[in-house]
Amino acid sequence: MLTRHLGPEDVLRAATTVFKQVPRPDQVKVDPDLFRETSKPVEEGLYVWVRDGAVQVTKGDQAVDVSAGNAAVATKDRVRLLDAVPNFMRFDPTPLPNLSLTAKLDAFRLPDGALQNMCVIR
């Protein structure tokens, strides 16, 4: 992202400046517990995040009402509300349904605005 509006010499100059100010990676003391897994694994199932309105998620005789701003998951065993919207949903770069069909992600745009690396479905 940094190189989008900078030339190669600008990036090299910035990197050189940064590398002079930080320690070498092989000389940094790292706490072994820093990368310990503390979160629960993601359950397999259908995840629902309601941004506007409300939906009802059902499985068998179980039903959960999900209002705007909330999320739920339906697994093979049950349906339940989630305490928080999972990050894999909150930070998903997929365009929202309310975007026009002509809206494209910035990742597919060159600095001049032209599109690159796009597939066309016909």
XYZ file of C-alpha atoms in Angstrom, residues 35-120:
86
model
C 2.186 -16.385 20.513
C 0.349 -18.897 22.702
C -3.135 -19.670 21.408
C -5.625 -18.105 23.801
C -8.765 -17.980 21.694
C -11.152 -20.803 21.041
C -11.094 -22.314 17.550
C -13.823 -21.202 15.159
C -16.763 -23.598 15.210
C -17.883 -25.014 11.884
C -21.325 -23.811 10.922
C -23.392 -21.072 9.347
C -22.521 -17.641 10.735
C -25.000 -14.780 10.508
C -24.263 -11.113 11.199
C -27.287 -8.840 11.009
C -26.390 -5.258 10.169
C -29.894 -3.909 9.654
C -33.310 -5.306 10.611
C -33.632 -8.746 12.172
C -33.572 -12.395 11.120
C -34.511 -15.661 12.746
C -32.062 -18.563 12.515
C -33.637 -21.974 13.022
C -32.371 -25.536 13.249
C -34.863 -28.240 13.890
C -37.020 -27.023 16.774
C -34.451 -24.416 17.909
C -34.918 -20.778 16.887
C -32.854 -17.687 17.668
C -33.895 -14.125 16.854
C -30.905 -12.058 15.741
C -31.376 -8.296 15.817
C -29.280 -5.612 14.098
C -25.677 -5.485 15.314
C -25.697 -9.063 16.587
C -24.381 -12.366 15.272
C -25.361 -16.004 15.616
C -24.035 -19.375 14.560
C -25.870 -22.547 13.561
C -23.711 -25.642 14.073
C -24.590 -29.275 13.520
C -25.803 -29.482 17.123
C -27.405 -26.136 17.960
C -28.168 -22.497 17.169
C -26.900 -19.757 19.467
C -26.267 -16.026 19.684
C -22.624 -14.974 19.789
C -21.227 -12.609 22.430
C -19.471 -10.583 19.720
C -19.214 -10.518 15.932
C -16.180 -12.684 15.029
C -13.238 -10.830 13.514
C -13.277 -13.010 10.400
C -16.679 -11.468 9.661
C -16.014 -7.912 10.855
C -12.862 -7.529 8.757
C -14.055 -9.407 5.664
C -13.174 -7.254 2.621
C -16.081 -8.604 0.566
C -18.231 -5.689 -0.607
C -21.493 -5.233 1.261
C -24.747 -5.888 -0.631
C -25.693 -2.201 -0.576
C -22.694 -1.289 -2.751
C -23.424 -0.823 -6.416
C -22.346 -3.552 -8.802
C -19.827 -1.124 -10.265
C -18.077 -0.565 -6.909
C -14.681 -2.282 -6.822
C -12.251 -2.853 -3.971
C -9.206 -0.554 -3.912
C -6.967 -3.630 -4.130
C -8.036 -3.969 -7.785
C -7.322 -0.331 -8.699
C -4.080 1.066 -10.080
C -2.942 4.550 -8.990
C -4.615 6.035 -12.079
C -7.961 4.394 -11.159
C -7.838 1.676 -13.829
C -8.841 -1.857 -12.850
C -6.413 -4.784 -12.747
C -6.609 -8.540 -11.993
C -10.393 -8.672 -12.322
C -12.427 -11.630 -13.523
C -15.490 -11.063 -15.671
